[in-house]
Tab-separated table of C-alpha atoms in Angstrom:
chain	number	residue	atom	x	y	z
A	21	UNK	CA	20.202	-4.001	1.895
A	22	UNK	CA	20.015	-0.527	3.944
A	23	UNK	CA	22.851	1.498	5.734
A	24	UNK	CA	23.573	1.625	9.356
A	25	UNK	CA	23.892	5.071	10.148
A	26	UNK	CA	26.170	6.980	12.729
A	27	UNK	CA	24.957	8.237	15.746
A	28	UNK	CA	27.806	10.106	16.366
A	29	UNK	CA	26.596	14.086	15.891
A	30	UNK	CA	28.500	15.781	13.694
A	31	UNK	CA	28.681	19.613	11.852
A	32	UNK	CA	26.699	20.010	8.946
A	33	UNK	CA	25.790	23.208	6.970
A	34	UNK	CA	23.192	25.462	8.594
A	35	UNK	CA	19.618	25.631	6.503
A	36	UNK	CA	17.482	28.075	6.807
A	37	UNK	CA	14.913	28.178	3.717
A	38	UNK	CA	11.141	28.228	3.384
A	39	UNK	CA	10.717	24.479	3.768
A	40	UNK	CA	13.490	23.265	5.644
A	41	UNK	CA	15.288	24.716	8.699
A	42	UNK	CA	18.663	22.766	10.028
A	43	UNK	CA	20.274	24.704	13.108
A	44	UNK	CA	22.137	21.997	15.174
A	45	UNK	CA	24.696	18.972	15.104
A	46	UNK	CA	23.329	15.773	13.225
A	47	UNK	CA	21.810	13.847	14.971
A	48	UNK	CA	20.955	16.628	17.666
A	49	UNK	CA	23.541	15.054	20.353
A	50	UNK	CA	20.077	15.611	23.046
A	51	UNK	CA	18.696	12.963	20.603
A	52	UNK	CA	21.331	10.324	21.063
A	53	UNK	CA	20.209	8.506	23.982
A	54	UNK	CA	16.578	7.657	22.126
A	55	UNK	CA	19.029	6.356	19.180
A	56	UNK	CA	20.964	4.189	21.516
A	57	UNK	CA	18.146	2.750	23.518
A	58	UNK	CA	16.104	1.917	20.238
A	59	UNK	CA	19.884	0.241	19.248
A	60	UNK	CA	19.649	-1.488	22.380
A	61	UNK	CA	15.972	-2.876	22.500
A	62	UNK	CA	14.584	-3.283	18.489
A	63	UNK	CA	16.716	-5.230	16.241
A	64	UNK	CA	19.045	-4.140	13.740
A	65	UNK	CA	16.465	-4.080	11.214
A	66	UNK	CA	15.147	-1.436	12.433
A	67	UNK	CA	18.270	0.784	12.008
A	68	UNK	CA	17.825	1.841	8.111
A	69	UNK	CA	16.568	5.680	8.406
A	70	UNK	CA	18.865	8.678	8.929
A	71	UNK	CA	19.571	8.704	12.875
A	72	UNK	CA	16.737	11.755	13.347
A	73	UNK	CA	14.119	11.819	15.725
A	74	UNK	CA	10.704	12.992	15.016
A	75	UNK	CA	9.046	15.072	17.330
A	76	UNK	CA	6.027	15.444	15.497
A	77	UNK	CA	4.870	15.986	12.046
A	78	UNK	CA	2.410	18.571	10.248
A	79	UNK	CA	0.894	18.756	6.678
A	80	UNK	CA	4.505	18.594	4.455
A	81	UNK	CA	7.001	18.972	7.250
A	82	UNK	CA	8.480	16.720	9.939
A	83	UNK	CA	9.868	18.670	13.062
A	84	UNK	CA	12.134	17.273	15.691
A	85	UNK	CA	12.488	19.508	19.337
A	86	UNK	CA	15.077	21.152	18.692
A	87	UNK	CA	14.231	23.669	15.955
A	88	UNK	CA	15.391	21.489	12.822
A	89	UNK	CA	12.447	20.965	10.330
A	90	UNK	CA	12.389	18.952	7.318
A	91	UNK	CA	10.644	19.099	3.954
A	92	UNK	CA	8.828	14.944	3.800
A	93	UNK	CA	8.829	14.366	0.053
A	94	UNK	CA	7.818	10.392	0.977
A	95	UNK	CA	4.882	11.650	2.082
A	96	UNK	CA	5.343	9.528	5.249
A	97	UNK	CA	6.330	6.865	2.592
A	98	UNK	CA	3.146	6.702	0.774
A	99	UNK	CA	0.828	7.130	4.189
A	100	UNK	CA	0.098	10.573	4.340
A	101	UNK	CA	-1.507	11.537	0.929
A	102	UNK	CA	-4.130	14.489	2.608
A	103	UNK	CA	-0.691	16.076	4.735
A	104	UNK	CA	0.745	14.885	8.445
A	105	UNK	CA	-2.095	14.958	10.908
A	106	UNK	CA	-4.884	16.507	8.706
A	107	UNK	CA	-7.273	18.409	11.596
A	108	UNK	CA	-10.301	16.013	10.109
A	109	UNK	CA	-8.290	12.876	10.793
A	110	UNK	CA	-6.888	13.851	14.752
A	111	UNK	CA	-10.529	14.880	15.064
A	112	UNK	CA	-12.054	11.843	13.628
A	113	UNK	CA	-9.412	10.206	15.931
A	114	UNK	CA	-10.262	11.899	19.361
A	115	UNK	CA	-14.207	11.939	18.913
A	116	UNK	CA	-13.845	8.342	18.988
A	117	UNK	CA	-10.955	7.684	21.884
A	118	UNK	CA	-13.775	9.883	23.236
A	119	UNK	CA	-16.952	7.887	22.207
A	120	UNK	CA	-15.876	4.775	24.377
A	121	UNK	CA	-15.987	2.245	21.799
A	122	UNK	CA	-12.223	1.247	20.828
A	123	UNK	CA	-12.311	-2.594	20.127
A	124	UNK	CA	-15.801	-4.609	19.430
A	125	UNK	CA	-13.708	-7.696	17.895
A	126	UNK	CA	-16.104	-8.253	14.660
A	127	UNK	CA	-19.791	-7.279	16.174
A	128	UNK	CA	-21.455	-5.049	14.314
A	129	UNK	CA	-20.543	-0.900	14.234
A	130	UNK	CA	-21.882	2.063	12.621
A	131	UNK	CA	-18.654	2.621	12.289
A	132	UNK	CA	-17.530	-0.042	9.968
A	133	UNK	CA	-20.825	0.224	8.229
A	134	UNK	CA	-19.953	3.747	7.038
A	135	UNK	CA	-16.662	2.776	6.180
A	136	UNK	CA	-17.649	0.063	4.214
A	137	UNK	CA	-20.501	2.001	2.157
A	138	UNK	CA	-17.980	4.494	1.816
A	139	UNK	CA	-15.178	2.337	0.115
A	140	UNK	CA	-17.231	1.030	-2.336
A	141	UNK	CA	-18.673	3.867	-3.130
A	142	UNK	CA	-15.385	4.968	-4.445
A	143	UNK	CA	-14.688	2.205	-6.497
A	144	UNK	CA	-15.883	0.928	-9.833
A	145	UNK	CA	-19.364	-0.117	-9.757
A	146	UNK	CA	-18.372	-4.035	-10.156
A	147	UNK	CA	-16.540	-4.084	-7.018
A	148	UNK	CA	-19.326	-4.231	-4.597
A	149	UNK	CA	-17.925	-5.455	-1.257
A	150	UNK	CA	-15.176	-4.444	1.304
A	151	UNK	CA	-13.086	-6.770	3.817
A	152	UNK	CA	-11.016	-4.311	6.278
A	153	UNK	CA	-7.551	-5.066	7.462
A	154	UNK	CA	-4.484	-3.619	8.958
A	155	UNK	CA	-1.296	-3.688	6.984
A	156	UNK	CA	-1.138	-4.018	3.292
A	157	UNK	CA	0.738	-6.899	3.582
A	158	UNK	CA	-2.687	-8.562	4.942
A	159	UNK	CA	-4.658	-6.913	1.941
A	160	UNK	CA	-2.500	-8.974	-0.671
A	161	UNK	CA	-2.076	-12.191	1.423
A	162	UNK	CA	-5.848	-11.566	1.621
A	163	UNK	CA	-6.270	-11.300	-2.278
A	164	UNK	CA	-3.954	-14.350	-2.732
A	165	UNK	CA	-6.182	-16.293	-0.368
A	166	UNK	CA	-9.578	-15.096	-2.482
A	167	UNK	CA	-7.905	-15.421	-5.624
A	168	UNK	CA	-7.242	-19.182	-4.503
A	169	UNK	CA	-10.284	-20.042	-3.201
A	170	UNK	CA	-11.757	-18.570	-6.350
A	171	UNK	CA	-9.692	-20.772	-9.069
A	172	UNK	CA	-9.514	-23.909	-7.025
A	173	UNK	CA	-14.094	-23.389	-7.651
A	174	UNK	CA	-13.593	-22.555	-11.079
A	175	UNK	CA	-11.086	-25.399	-12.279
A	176	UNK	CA	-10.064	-27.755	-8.845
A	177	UNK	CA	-6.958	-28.110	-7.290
A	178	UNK	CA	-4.848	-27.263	-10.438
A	179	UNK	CA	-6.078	-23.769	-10.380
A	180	UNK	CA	-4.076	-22.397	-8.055
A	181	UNK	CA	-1.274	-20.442	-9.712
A	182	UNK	CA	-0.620	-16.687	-8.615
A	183	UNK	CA	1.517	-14.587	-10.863
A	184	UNK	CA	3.324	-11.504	-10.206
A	185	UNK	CA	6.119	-9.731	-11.673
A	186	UNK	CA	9.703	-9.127	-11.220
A	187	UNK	CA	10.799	-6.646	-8.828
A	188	UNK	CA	7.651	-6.276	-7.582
A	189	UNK	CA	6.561	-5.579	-3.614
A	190	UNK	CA	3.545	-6.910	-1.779
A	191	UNK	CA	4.568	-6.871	1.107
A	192	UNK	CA	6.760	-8.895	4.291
A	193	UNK	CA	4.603	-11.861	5.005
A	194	UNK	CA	4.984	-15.173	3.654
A	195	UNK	CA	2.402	-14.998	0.987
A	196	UNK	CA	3.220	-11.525	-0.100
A	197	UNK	CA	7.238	-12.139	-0.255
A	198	UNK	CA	6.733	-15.164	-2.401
A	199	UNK	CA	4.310	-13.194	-4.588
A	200	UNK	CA	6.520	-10.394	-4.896
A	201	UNK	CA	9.932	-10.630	-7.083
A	202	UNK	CA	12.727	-9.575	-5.061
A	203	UNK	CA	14.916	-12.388	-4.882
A	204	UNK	CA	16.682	-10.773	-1.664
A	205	UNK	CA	14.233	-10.983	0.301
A	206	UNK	CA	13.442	-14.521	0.181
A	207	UNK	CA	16.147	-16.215	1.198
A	208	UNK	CA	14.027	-16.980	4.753
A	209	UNK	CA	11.568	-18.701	2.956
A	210	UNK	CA	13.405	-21.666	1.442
A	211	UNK	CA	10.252	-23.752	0.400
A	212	UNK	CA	9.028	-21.349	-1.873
A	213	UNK	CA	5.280	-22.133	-3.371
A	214	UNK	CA	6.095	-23.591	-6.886
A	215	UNK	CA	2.689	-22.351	-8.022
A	216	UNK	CA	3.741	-18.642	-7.244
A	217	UNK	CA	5.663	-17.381	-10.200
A	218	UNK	CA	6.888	-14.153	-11.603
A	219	UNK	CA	7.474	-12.213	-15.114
A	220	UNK	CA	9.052	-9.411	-15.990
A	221	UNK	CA	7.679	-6.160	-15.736
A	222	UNK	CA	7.437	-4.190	-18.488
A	223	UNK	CA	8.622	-0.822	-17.772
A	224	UNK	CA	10.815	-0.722	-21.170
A	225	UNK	CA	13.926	-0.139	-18.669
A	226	UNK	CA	14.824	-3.327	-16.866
A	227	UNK	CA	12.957	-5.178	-19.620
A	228	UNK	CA	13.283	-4.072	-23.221
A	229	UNK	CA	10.232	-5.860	-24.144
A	230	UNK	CA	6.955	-4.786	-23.610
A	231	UNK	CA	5.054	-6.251	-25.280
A	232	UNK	CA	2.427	-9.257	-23.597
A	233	UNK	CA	3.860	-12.078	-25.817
A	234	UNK	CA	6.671	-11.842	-23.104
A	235	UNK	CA	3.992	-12.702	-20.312
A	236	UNK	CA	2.655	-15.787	-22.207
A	237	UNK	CA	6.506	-16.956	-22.854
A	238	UNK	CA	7.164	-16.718	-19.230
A	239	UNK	CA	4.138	-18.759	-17.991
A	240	UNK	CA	4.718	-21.309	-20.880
A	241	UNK	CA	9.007	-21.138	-19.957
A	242	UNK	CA	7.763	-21.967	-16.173
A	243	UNK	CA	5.139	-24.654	-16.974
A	244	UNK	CA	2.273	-22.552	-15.875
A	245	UNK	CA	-0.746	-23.175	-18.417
A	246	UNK	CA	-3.638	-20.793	-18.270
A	247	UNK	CA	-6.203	-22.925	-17.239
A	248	UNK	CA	-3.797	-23.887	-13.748
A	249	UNK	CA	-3.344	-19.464	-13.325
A	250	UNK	CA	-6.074	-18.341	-10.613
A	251	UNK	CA	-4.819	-14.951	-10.252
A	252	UNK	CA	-2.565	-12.426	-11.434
A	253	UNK	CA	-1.201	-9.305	-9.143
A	254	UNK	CA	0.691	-6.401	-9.908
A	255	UNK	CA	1.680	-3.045	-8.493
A	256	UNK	CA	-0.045	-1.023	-10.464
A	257	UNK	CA	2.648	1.103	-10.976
A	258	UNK	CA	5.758	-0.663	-9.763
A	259	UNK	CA	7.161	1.096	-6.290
A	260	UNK	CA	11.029	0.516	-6.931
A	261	UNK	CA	10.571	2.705	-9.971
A	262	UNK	CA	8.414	3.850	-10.173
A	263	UNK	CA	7.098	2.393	-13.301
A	264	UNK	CA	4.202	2.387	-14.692
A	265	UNK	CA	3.268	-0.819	-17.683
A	266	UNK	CA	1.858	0.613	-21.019
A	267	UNK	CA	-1.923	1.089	-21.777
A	268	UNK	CA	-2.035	-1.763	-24.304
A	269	UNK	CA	0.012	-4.505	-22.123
A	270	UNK	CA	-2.691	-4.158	-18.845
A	271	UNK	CA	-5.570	-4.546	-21.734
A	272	UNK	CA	-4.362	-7.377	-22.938
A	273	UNK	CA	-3.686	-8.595	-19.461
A	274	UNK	CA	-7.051	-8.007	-18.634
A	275	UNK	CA	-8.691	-9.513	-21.674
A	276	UNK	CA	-6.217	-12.442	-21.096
A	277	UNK	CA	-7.513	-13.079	-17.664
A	278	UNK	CA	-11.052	-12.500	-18.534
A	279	UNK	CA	-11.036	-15.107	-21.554
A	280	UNK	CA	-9.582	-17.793	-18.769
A	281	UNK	CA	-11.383	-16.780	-15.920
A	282	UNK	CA	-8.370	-15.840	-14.148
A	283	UNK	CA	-8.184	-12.894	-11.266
A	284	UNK	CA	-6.587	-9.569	-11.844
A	285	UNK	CA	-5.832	-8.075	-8.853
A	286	UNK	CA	-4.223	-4.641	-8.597
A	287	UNK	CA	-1.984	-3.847	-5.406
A	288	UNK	CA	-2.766	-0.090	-5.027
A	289	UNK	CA	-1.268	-0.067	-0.881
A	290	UNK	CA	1.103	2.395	-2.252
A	291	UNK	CA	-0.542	4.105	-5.290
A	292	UNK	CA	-4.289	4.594	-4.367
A	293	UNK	CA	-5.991	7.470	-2.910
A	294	UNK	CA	-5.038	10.239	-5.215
A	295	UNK	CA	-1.163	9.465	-5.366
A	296	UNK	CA	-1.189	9.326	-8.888
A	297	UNK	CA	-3.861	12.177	-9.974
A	298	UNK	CA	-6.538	9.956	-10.422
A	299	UNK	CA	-8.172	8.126	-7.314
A	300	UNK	CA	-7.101	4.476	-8.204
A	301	UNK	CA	-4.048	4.152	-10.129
A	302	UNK	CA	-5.603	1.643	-12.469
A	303	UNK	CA	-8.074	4.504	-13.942
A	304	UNK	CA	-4.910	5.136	-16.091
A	305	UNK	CA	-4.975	1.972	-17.998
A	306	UNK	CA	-8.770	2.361	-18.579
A	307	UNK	CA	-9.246	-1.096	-16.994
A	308	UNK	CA	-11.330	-2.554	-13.590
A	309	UNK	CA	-9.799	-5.585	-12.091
A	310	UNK	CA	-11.473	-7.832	-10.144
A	311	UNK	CA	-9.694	-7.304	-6.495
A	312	UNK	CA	-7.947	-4.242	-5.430
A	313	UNK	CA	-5.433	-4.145	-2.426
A	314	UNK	CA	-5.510	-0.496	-0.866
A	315	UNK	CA	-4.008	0.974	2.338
A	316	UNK	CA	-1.251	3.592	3.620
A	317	UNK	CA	-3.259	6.118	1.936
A	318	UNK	CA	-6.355	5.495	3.362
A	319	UNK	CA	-6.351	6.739	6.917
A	320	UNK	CA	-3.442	9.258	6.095
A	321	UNK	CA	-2.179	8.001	9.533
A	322	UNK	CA	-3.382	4.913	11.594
A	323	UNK	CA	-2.402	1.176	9.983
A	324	UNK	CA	-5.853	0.346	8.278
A	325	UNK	CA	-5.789	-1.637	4.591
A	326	UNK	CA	-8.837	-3.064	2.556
A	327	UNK	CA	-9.417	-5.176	-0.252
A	328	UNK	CA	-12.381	-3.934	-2.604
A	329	UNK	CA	-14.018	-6.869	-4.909
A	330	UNK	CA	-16.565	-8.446	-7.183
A	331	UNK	CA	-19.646	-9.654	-4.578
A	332	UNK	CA	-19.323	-13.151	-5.938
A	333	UNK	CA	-15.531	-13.587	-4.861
A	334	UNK	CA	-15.765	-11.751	-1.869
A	335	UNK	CA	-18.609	-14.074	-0.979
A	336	UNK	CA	-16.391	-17.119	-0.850
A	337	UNK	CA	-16.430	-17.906	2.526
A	338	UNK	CA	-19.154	-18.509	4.817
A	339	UNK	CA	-19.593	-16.103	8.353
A	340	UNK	CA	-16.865	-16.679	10.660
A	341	UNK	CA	-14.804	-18.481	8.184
A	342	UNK	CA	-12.674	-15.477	7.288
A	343	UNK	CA	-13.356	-12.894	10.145
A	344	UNK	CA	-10.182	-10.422	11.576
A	345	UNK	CA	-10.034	-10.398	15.745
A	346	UNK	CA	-8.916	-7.057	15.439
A	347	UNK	CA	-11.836	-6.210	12.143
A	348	UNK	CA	-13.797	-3.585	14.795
A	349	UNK	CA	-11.116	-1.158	15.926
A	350	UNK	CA	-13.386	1.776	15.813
A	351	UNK	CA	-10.625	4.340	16.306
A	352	UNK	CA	-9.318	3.230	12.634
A	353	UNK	CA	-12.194	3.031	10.930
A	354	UNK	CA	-13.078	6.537	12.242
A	355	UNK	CA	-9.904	7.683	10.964
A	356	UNK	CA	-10.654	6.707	7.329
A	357	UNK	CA	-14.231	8.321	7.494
A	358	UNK	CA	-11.889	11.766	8.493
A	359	UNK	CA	-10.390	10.979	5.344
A	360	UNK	CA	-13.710	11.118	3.731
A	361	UNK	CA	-14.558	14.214	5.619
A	362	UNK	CA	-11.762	16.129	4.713
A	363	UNK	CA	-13.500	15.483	0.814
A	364	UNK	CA	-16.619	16.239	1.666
A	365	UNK	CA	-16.617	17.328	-1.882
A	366	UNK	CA	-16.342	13.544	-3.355
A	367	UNK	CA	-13.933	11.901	-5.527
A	368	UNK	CA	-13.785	14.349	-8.678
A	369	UNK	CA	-12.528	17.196	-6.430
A	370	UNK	CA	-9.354	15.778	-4.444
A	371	UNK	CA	-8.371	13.915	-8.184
A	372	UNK	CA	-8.945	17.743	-9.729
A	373	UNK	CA	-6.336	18.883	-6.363
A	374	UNK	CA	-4.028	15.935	-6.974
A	375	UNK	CA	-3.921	16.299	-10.871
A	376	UNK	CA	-2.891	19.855	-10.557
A	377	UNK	CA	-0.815	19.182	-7.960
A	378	UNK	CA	1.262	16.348	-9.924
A	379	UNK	CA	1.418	18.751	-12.879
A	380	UNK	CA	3.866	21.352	-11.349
């Protein structure tokens, strides 16, 4: 559960250093009737951040209008991996505001086209199609829902089992909640999906044991046989660490899924697009699944999400069966080819920038 913080300004010592500048009261008392209307109009929820105001944000920094500047080691939290408002993103952004074309529902765009082509051009050959989305919370209730569709062809209604792990995060909607594995946030749910299950994580902190023998005791301790498993989704590294699982656990993972024609799905919202010095997390473990979840990272800005798959799941569904009414929105997909422009130099540069950048 977060904090409620005051919104009473108070003294706090002065800052004046390369990266950070603090000159005023905290909050700046100017700021305190935006605090108290967002207080009085958005619900309590909402109230979890230290009471500052934003003003705007560039490359590292976030600024509020008073002179106070702030160093954002979140990155935005996990959204801005090229820097706050990167000039080839607003530009991508206000050529098309400019161009006329903001919503075509799902007709046809160059647009989308590009950003498509793109997309899968920066994944592993085997993952030849790309579904857009908004949030990343759509991108793994989309997987579940492929993942599904998927097992229930392969082995009928008993193959419907998704398994994720313990302490895991995919997300705020029903689907993703119940996949994910923190208990707290699931209260709302009640009538949890019996055929959603988790297992431990193996991060050799929380759990000891690392080794896989752990995963097959915790399907067999739940009741979940192999052949009733349609898909299996992880983090790849686990956000509340974070925590990456060893090399030899995902392998077997992945050889385990493979032998019983199970899914492995990798949610990379958070950990894709450079964040980890390589372009997709999972090029650490060596490994291609067959669905990965991406987002946050891959605008640098604007709410835009994908999932990135094998032709013959993504083909599940025939036209119009598993469309988005918002799947157009130009100005987003725009956005995400500014991401591209900003590497005009391809893939092996910005994970050559990141690498050396994660090394300091």
């Amino acid at each position: 559960m977060g904090k409620e913080f005051s919104t009473t300004p108070r003294d706090v010592p002065l800052v004046d250093t390369r990266h950070r500048r603090i000159i005023s009261k905290l909050p700046h008392p100017d700021s305190v009737a935006v605090l108290e209307k967002l207080r009085q109009f958005e619900p309590q929820s909402m109230r979890g951040q230290p009471p500052l105001v934003w003003d705007r944000a560039e490359d590292i920094y976030v600024y509020d209008r008073y002179g106070n500047k702030w160093l954002d080691w979140s990155s935005g939290v996990l959204v801005t991996n090229s820097g706050h408002g990167a000039p080839e993103v607003r530009r991508a952004i206000i050529d098309q505001v400019n161009s006329g074309l903001l919503h075509n529902y799902v007709f046809p765009s160059e647009e989308r086209a590009e950003l498509v082509e793109f997309l899968v051009q920066l994944a592993p050959k085997s993952l030849g199609k790309a579904f857009l989305l908004t949030t990343g919370s759509e991108a793994t209730e989309c997987a579940i829902k492929l993942a599904r569709s998927y097992g229930i062809r392969k082995g009928g209604n008993r193959k419907i089992g998704i398994v994720g792990a313990e302490r895991g995060f995919h997300g705020r909607t029903l689907g993703s909640q119940q996949a994910g594995g923190i208990p707290g946030q699931k209260g709302w749910i009640v009538n949890e999906d019996p055929a959603i299950v988790q297992v431990p994580f193996p991060d050799g902190y929380w759990t000891e044991d690392t080794s896989f023998n752990l995963f097959l005791a915790t399907l067999e301790r739940k009741g979940l046989k192999p052949e009733n498993v349609a898909g299996v989704m992880f983090e790849t590294y686990q956000g509340v660490g974070p925590d990456f699982a060893p090399q030899e656990y995902i392998e077997q993972l992945g050889a385990w899924c493979k032998a019983h024609d199970v899914l492995l799905i990798f949610d990379e919202v958070q950990s894709g697009f450079g964040r980890t010095g390589k372009f997709w997390a999972f090029e650490h473990y060596g490994i291609t699944p067959d669905l990965v979840c991406c987002g946050k990272g891959i605008t640098s800005s604007l709410p835009l999400s994908a999932v990135i798959g094998r032709g013959e799941i993504m083909d599940q569904f025939p036209p119009g069966l598993d469309d988005q009414h918002t799947h157009g929105k130009p100005c987003l997909l725009r956005c995400g080819a500014g991401e591209s422009e900003k590497d005009r130099c391809g893939k092996s540069d910005w994970e050559r920038r990141e690498s050396r950048e994660t090394s300091r």
